[in-house]
């Protein structure tokens, strides 16, 4: 990627509060495969996270030096302690937020933008709105799933923010946010059983579990609870928390993504649960979903 000089600080981000537009100074513009990666001081663009790649990077438009360009993707970049080469996504050997690294939002565009220019940044709002809805629906599903499976634990394990055994956190393998929904893969292996999860007869019971989750989700959407992302600092890798007021209490989940402002904004949300490879897959879909209900 070439040397990147002068980037010692992590990018400041405004997407946790829901921003989709901003302007900022260009700090670097480095060649990427078939284009350039532009780094600015402060951005509304959400990048794909390299450690837990759940919500896709934003797309949109970047205007600088009199030229308007499409931002075709947005990635997480990192510069090692003491400076050096900009590493992207899977090339990064450190974990999200490790000390000493500069954590950067990299906007992928087709042309070089000279350093020092001011860039005007605009996120594709319609796509962002879909992903925010999908991400909120995904977190609500996780809490509703924990509730639906709570009776299947015969030992004490870590509880979620509503006091139920945190099946989601203990069994999740991957999560992919799509506009309006998500696809979450859960594995029920030996270690989960050892922790006290009773899997007997679960496969046959999955339609019942889905029904219970759907009832909970319908109640939570109807309650129209406020949703926010709580952020201790504007840095990209600050440990942010998704917080949602629900009839049962305050739901909280660590989260690096974007969300709607109220659960009522989701409209009807439902899940489909299918067994898969020693576990199951939950497809969550809502009004803006790109997962077509069957
Ligand atoms: Zn999240």
CSV table of C-alpha atoms and ligand atoms in Angstrom, one decimal:
chain,number,residue,atom,x,y,z
A,1,UNK,CA,0.0,0.0,0.0
A,2,UNK,CA,3.0,2.3,0.3
A,3,UNK,CA,4.2,4.4,3.2
A,4,UNK,CA,1.7,6.5,5.0
A,5,UNK,CA,3.2,9.5,6.7
A,6,UNK,CA,1.5,11.7,9.2
A,7,UNK,CA,-1.3,9.5,10.3
A,8,UNK,CA,-0.8,8.8,14.0
A,9,UNK,CA,-4.4,9.1,15.2
A,10,UNK,CA,-7.5,7.1,14.6
A,11,UNK,CA,-10.2,8.4,12.4
A,12,UNK,CA,-13.0,10.3,14.2
A,13,UNK,CA,-16.4,8.9,13.2
A,14,UNK,CA,-19.9,10.4,13.3
A,15,UNK,CA,-21.9,7.4,12.0
A,16,UNK,CA,-22.7,6.1,15.6
A,17,UNK,CA,-25.0,9.1,16.1
A,18,UNK,CA,-26.6,8.4,12.7
A,19,UNK,CA,-24.8,11.1,10.6
A,20,UNK,CA,-24.6,10.5,6.8
A,21,UNK,CA,-22.9,13.7,5.7
A,22,UNK,CA,-19.8,15.7,6.6
A,23,UNK,CA,-16.6,17.4,5.4
A,24,UNK,CA,-13.0,16.9,6.4
A,25,UNK,CA,-9.4,17.3,5.5
A,26,UNK,CA,-7.8,14.6,3.4
A,27,UNK,CA,-4.9,13.0,5.3
A,28,UNK,CA,-3.8,10.4,2.8
A,29,UNK,CA,-4.7,8.8,-0.5
A,30,UNK,CA,-3.1,5.5,-1.1
A,31,UNK,CA,-3.2,3.2,-4.2
A,32,UNK,CA,-5.5,0.1,-3.7
A,33,UNK,CA,-6.4,-2.6,-6.2
A,34,UNK,CA,-8.0,-0.7,-9.1
A,35,UNK,CA,-8.4,2.6,-7.2
A,36,UNK,CA,-7.4,4.6,-4.2
A,37,UNK,CA,-8.1,4.6,-0.5
A,38,UNK,CA,-8.8,8.0,0.9
A,39,UNK,CA,-8.3,8.7,4.6
A,40,UNK,CA,-9.8,11.8,6.2
A,41,UNK,CA,-9.7,13.2,9.8
A,42,UNK,CA,-13.4,12.8,10.5
A,43,UNK,CA,-16.1,10.9,8.5
A,44,UNK,CA,-19.8,9.8,8.6
A,45,UNK,CA,-18.9,6.6,6.6
A,46,UNK,CA,-19.1,3.3,8.4
A,47,UNK,CA,-16.3,0.9,7.4
A,48,UNK,CA,-16.5,-2.9,7.5
A,49,UNK,CA,-14.9,-4.1,10.7
A,50,UNK,CA,-12.0,-6.5,10.2
A,51,UNK,CA,-12.5,-8.4,13.5
A,52,UNK,CA,-16.3,-8.9,13.4
A,53,UNK,CA,-17.4,-8.1,9.8
A,54,UNK,CA,-21.1,-7.9,10.5
A,55,UNK,CA,-22.3,-4.6,8.9
A,56,UNK,CA,-21.1,-3.9,5.3
A,57,UNK,CA,-19.1,-0.7,4.6
A,58,UNK,CA,-21.1,2.3,3.5
A,59,UNK,CA,-21.1,3.5,-0.1
A,60,UNK,CA,-21.8,7.0,-1.3
A,61,UNK,CA,-20.0,10.0,-2.8
A,62,UNK,CA,-16.8,11.9,-2.1
A,63,UNK,CA,-16.2,15.4,-3.6
A,64,UNK,CA,-12.7,16.9,-3.5
A,65,UNK,CA,-10.5,18.9,-5.7
A,66,UNK,CA,-13.4,19.8,-7.9
A,67,UNK,CA,-14.2,16.2,-8.7
A,68,UNK,CA,-17.1,14.0,-7.5
A,69,UNK,CA,-16.4,10.3,-7.1
A,70,UNK,CA,-18.3,7.3,-6.0
A,71,UNK,CA,-17.2,5.7,-2.8
A,72,UNK,CA,-17.6,2.0,-3.8
A,73,UNK,CA,-16.7,0.5,-0.5
A,74,UNK,CA,-15.4,1.5,2.9
A,75,UNK,CA,-12.9,-0.6,4.8
A,76,UNK,CA,-11.0,-0.6,8.1
A,77,UNK,CA,-7.3,0.3,7.8
A,78,UNK,CA,-4.6,0.4,10.4
A,79,UNK,CA,-1.1,1.8,10.7
A,80,UNK,CA,1.3,0.0,13.1
A,81,UNK,CA,2.7,1.8,16.2
A,82,UNK,CA,5.5,4.1,15.1
A,83,UNK,CA,4.1,4.5,11.6
A,84,UNK,CA,4.6,2.6,8.4
A,85,UNK,CA,2.4,0.9,5.8
A,86,UNK,CA,-1.3,1.1,5.8
A,87,UNK,CA,-2.8,-2.3,6.3
A,88,UNK,CA,-6.3,-3.1,5.2
A,89,UNK,CA,-9.0,-5.5,6.5
A,90,UNK,CA,-7.7,-9.1,6.8
A,91,UNK,CA,-4.1,-7.9,6.5
A,92,UNK,CA,-4.3,-6.3,9.9
A,93,UNK,CA,-2.6,-8.6,12.4
A,94,UNK,CA,-3.8,-6.7,15.5
A,95,UNK,CA,-7.2,-6.9,17.1
A,96,UNK,CA,-9.7,-4.0,16.7
A,97,UNK,CA,-8.6,-1.1,18.9
A,98,UNK,CA,-5.2,-2.5,20.0
A,99,UNK,CA,-3.1,0.2,21.6
A,100,UNK,CA,-0.5,2.1,19.6
A,101,UNK,CA,-2.1,1.4,16.2
A,102,UNK,CA,-3.9,4.2,14.2
A,103,UNK,CA,-7.3,2.9,13.2
A,104,UNK,CA,-8.6,4.4,10.0
A,105,UNK,CA,-11.7,4.6,7.9
A,106,UNK,CA,-10.6,4.0,4.3
A,107,UNK,CA,-12.9,5.3,1.5
A,108,UNK,CA,-12.4,3.3,-1.7
A,109,UNK,CA,-12.6,5.7,-4.7
A,110,UNK,CA,-11.4,5.6,-8.3
A,111,UNK,CA,-9.0,8.6,-8.3
A,112,UNK,CA,-6.3,10.0,-6.2
A,113,UNK,CA,-7.2,13.0,-4.0
A,114,UNK,CA,-4.3,15.2,-3.0
A,115,UNK,CA,-3.6,15.4,0.7
A,116,UNK,CA,-4.7,18.6,2.4
A,117,UNK,CA,-7.8,19.0,0.2
A,118,UNK,CA,-11.1,19.3,1.9
A,119,UNK,CA,-13.4,16.4,1.1
A,120,UNK,CA,-17.2,16.6,1.1
A,121,UNK,CA,-18.6,13.2,2.2
A,122,UNK,CA,-22.1,11.9,1.6
A,123,UNK,CA,-23.2,8.4,2.5
A,124,UNK,CA,-25.9,6.6,0.4
A,125,UNK,CA,-28.8,7.3,2.8
A,126,UNK,CA,-31.2,4.8,1.5
A,127,UNK,CA,-28.8,1.9,1.8
A,128,UNK,CA,-27.6,3.1,5.2
A,129,UNK,CA,-31.2,3.3,6.5
A,130,UNK,CA,-31.7,-0.3,5.4
A,131,UNK,CA,-28.6,-1.5,7.1
A,132,UNK,CA,-29.4,0.5,10.3
A,133,UNK,CA,-32.8,-1.2,10.4
A,134,UNK,CA,-31.2,-4.6,9.7
A,135,UNK,CA,-28.7,-4.1,12.5
A,136,UNK,CA,-31.3,-3.0,15.1
A,137,UNK,CA,-33.5,-6.0,14.1
A,138,UNK,CA,-30.5,-8.3,14.5
A,139,UNK,CA,-29.8,-7.2,18.1
A,140,UNK,CA,-33.5,-7.4,19.0
A,141,UNK,CA,-33.6,-10.9,17.5
A,142,UNK,CA,-30.5,-11.9,19.7
A,143,UNK,CA,-32.3,-10.8,22.9
A,144,UNK,CA,-35.6,-12.4,21.8
A,145,UNK,CA,-33.7,-15.7,21.0
A,146,UNK,CA,-32.0,-15.7,24.4
A,147,UNK,CA,-35.5,-15.4,26.0
A,148,UNK,CA,-36.9,-18.2,23.8
A,149,UNK,CA,-34.1,-20.6,24.8
A,150,UNK,CA,-33.7,-19.5,28.4
A,151,UNK,CA,-35.4,-22.7,29.7
A,152,UNK,CA,-32.8,-24.9,28.0
A,153,UNK,CA,-30.0,-24.0,30.4
A,154,UNK,CA,-29.3,-26.2,33.4
A,155,UNK,CA,-26.2,-24.3,34.6
A,156,UNK,CA,-25.6,-20.6,35.3
A,157,UNK,CA,-23.9,-18.8,32.5
A,158,UNK,CA,-23.3,-15.2,31.6
A,159,UNK,CA,-26.6,-13.3,31.4
A,160,UNK,CA,-27.5,-10.8,28.7
A,161,UNK,CA,-28.6,-7.3,29.6
A,162,UNK,CA,-32.2,-8.5,30.2
A,163,UNK,CA,-31.0,-11.2,32.6
A,164,UNK,CA,-31.4,-14.2,30.4
A,165,UNK,CA,-28.6,-16.7,29.6
A,166,UNK,CA,-26.7,-15.2,26.7
A,167,UNK,CA,-27.1,-18.0,24.1
A,168,UNK,CA,-26.5,-15.5,21.4
A,169,UNK,CA,-23.1,-14.4,22.7
A,170,UNK,CA,-22.0,-18.0,23.6
A,171,UNK,CA,-23.1,-19.7,20.4
A,172,UNK,CA,-22.8,-17.2,17.5
A,173,UNK,CA,-20.4,-18.0,14.7
A,174,UNK,CA,-21.1,-15.2,12.3
A,175,UNK,CA,-23.5,-12.4,11.7
A,176,UNK,CA,-24.2,-10.6,8.4
A,177,UNK,CA,-26.3,-7.5,8.3
A,178,UNK,CA,-28.3,-6.8,5.1
A,179,UNK,CA,-30.8,-4.1,4.3
A,180,UNK,CA,-33.7,-4.7,6.7
A,181,UNK,CA,-32.4,-7.8,8.3
A,182,UNK,CA,-29.6,-10.2,9.1
A,183,UNK,CA,-28.4,-13.7,8.8
A,184,UNK,CA,-26.9,-15.2,12.0
A,185,UNK,CA,-25.3,-18.6,12.3
A,186,UNK,CA,-25.3,-20.4,15.7
A,187,UNK,CA,-23.3,-23.5,16.5
A,188,UNK,CA,-24.3,-25.9,19.2
A,189,UNK,CA,-21.1,-27.8,19.9
A,190,UNK,CA,-19.6,-29.7,22.8
A,191,UNK,CA,-18.4,-26.7,24.7
A,192,UNK,CA,-21.9,-25.1,24.7
A,193,UNK,CA,-23.4,-28.4,26.0
A,194,UNK,CA,-20.7,-28.5,28.6
A,195,UNK,CA,-21.7,-25.0,29.7
A,196,UNK,CA,-25.1,-26.5,30.4
A,197,UNK,CA,-27.1,-26.0,27.2
A,198,UNK,CA,-29.6,-28.8,26.6
A,199,UNK,CA,-29.9,-29.4,22.9
A,200,UNK,CA,-32.1,-32.5,23.0
A,201,UNK,CA,-35.1,-32.1,20.7
A,202,UNK,CA,-34.2,-28.6,19.7
A,203,UNK,CA,-34.2,-29.2,16.0
A,204,UNK,CA,-37.8,-30.4,16.1
A,205,UNK,CA,-38.6,-27.5,18.3
A,206,UNK,CA,-37.1,-24.8,16.0
A,207,UNK,CA,-40.5,-23.7,14.5
A,208,UNK,CA,-41.8,-23.1,18.1
A,209,UNK,CA,-38.6,-21.1,18.9
A,210,UNK,CA,-39.2,-19.0,15.8
A,211,UNK,CA,-42.8,-18.4,16.8
A,212,UNK,CA,-41.8,-17.3,20.3
A,213,UNK,CA,-39.1,-15.0,18.9
A,214,UNK,CA,-41.6,-13.5,16.5
A,215,UNK,CA,-44.1,-12.8,19.2
A,216,UNK,CA,-41.4,-11.1,21.3
A,217,UNK,CA,-40.2,-9.0,18.3
A,218,UNK,CA,-43.8,-7.9,17.5
A,219,UNK,CA,-44.2,-6.6,21.1
A,220,UNK,CA,-40.9,-4.8,21.1
A,221,UNK,CA,-41.6,-3.1,17.7
A,222,UNK,CA,-45.1,-2.1,19.0
A,223,UNK,CA,-43.5,-0.6,22.1
A,224,UNK,CA,-41.5,1.8,19.9
A,225,UNK,CA,-38.6,2.0,22.3
A,226,UNK,CA,-35.8,4.6,21.8
A,227,UNK,CA,-32.5,3.2,20.4
A,228,UNK,CA,-29.1,4.8,20.7
A,229,UNK,CA,-25.5,4.1,20.3
A,230,UNK,CA,-23.5,5.2,23.4
A,231,UNK,CA,-20.0,6.2,22.6
A,232,UNK,CA,-17.2,7.0,25.0
A,233,UNK,CA,-15.2,8.8,22.4
A,234,UNK,CA,-15.4,9.8,18.7
A,235,UNK,CA,-12.5,7.4,17.7
A,236,UNK,CA,-13.4,4.6,15.2
A,237,UNK,CA,-12.5,1.8,17.6
A,238,UNK,CA,-14.1,3.3,20.8
A,239,UNK,CA,-16.0,0.6,22.7
A,240,UNK,CA,-19.6,1.6,21.8
A,241,UNK,CA,-22.8,0.1,23.1
A,242,UNK,CA,-26.2,-0.3,21.5
A,243,UNK,CA,-28.9,0.6,24.0
A,244,UNK,CA,-32.6,0.1,23.6
A,245,UNK,CA,-35.4,0.7,26.0
A,246,UNK,CA,-37.7,-2.4,26.0
A,247,UNK,CA,-40.8,-3.2,28.2
A,248,UNK,CA,-38.5,-5.8,30.1
A,249,UNK,CA,-35.7,-3.3,30.7
A,250,UNK,CA,-32.8,-1.7,29.0
A,251,UNK,CA,-31.2,-3.9,26.3
A,252,UNK,CA,-27.5,-3.4,25.8
A,253,UNK,CA,-25.1,-5.1,23.4
A,254,UNK,CA,-21.5,-4.0,22.4
A,255,UNK,CA,-21.7,-2.7,18.8
A,256,UNK,CA,-19.7,-1.0,16.2
A,257,UNK,CA,-22.5,-0.4,13.7
A,258,UNK,CA,-25.4,1.9,13.0
A,259,UNK,CA,-29.1,1.8,14.1
A,260,UNK,CA,-32.5,3.3,13.7
A,261,UNK,CA,-33.7,5.7,16.4
A,262,UNK,CA,-36.8,3.8,17.6
A,263,UNK,CA,-37.9,0.2,17.4
A,264,UNK,CA,-41.2,1.3,15.8
A,265,UNK,CA,-39.2,2.4,12.7
A,266,UNK,CA,-38.6,-1.2,11.9
A,267,UNK,CA,-42.1,-2.1,11.0
A,268,UNK,CA,-43.0,-5.8,11.1
A,269,UNK,CA,-40.0,-8.0,11.8
A,270,UNK,CA,-39.9,-11.8,11.8
A,271,UNK,CA,-37.4,-14.6,11.7
A,272,UNK,CA,-37.0,-17.9,9.9
A,273,UNK,CA,-34.9,-20.5,11.7
A,274,UNK,CA,-33.4,-23.5,9.8
A,275,UNK,CA,-31.1,-26.2,11.2
A,276,UNK,CA,-27.6,-26.2,9.7
A,277,UNK,CA,-24.3,-28.0,10.4
A,278,UNK,CA,-24.5,-28.7,14.2
A,279,UNK,CA,-26.6,-25.6,14.9
A,280,UNK,CA,-29.0,-23.4,13.1
A,281,UNK,CA,-29.3,-20.2,11.0
A,282,UNK,CA,-31.6,-17.4,11.9
A,283,UNK,CA,-32.7,-15.1,9.1
A,284,UNK,CA,-34.3,-11.9,10.4
A,285,UNK,CA,-36.3,-9.9,7.9
A,286,UNK,CA,-38.3,-6.7,8.1
A,287,UNK,CA,-40.1,-4.2,6.0
A,288,UNK,CA,-36.9,-3.0,4.2
A,289,UNK,CA,-35.4,-6.5,4.0
A,290,UNK,CA,-33.3,-7.8,1.1
A,291,UNK,CA,-33.9,-11.3,2.5
A,292,UNK,CA,-37.2,-12.3,0.7
A,293,UNK,CA,-39.6,-14.0,3.1
A,294,UNK,CA,-40.8,-17.4,1.6
B,1,LIG,ZN1,-24.1,-4.6,16.5
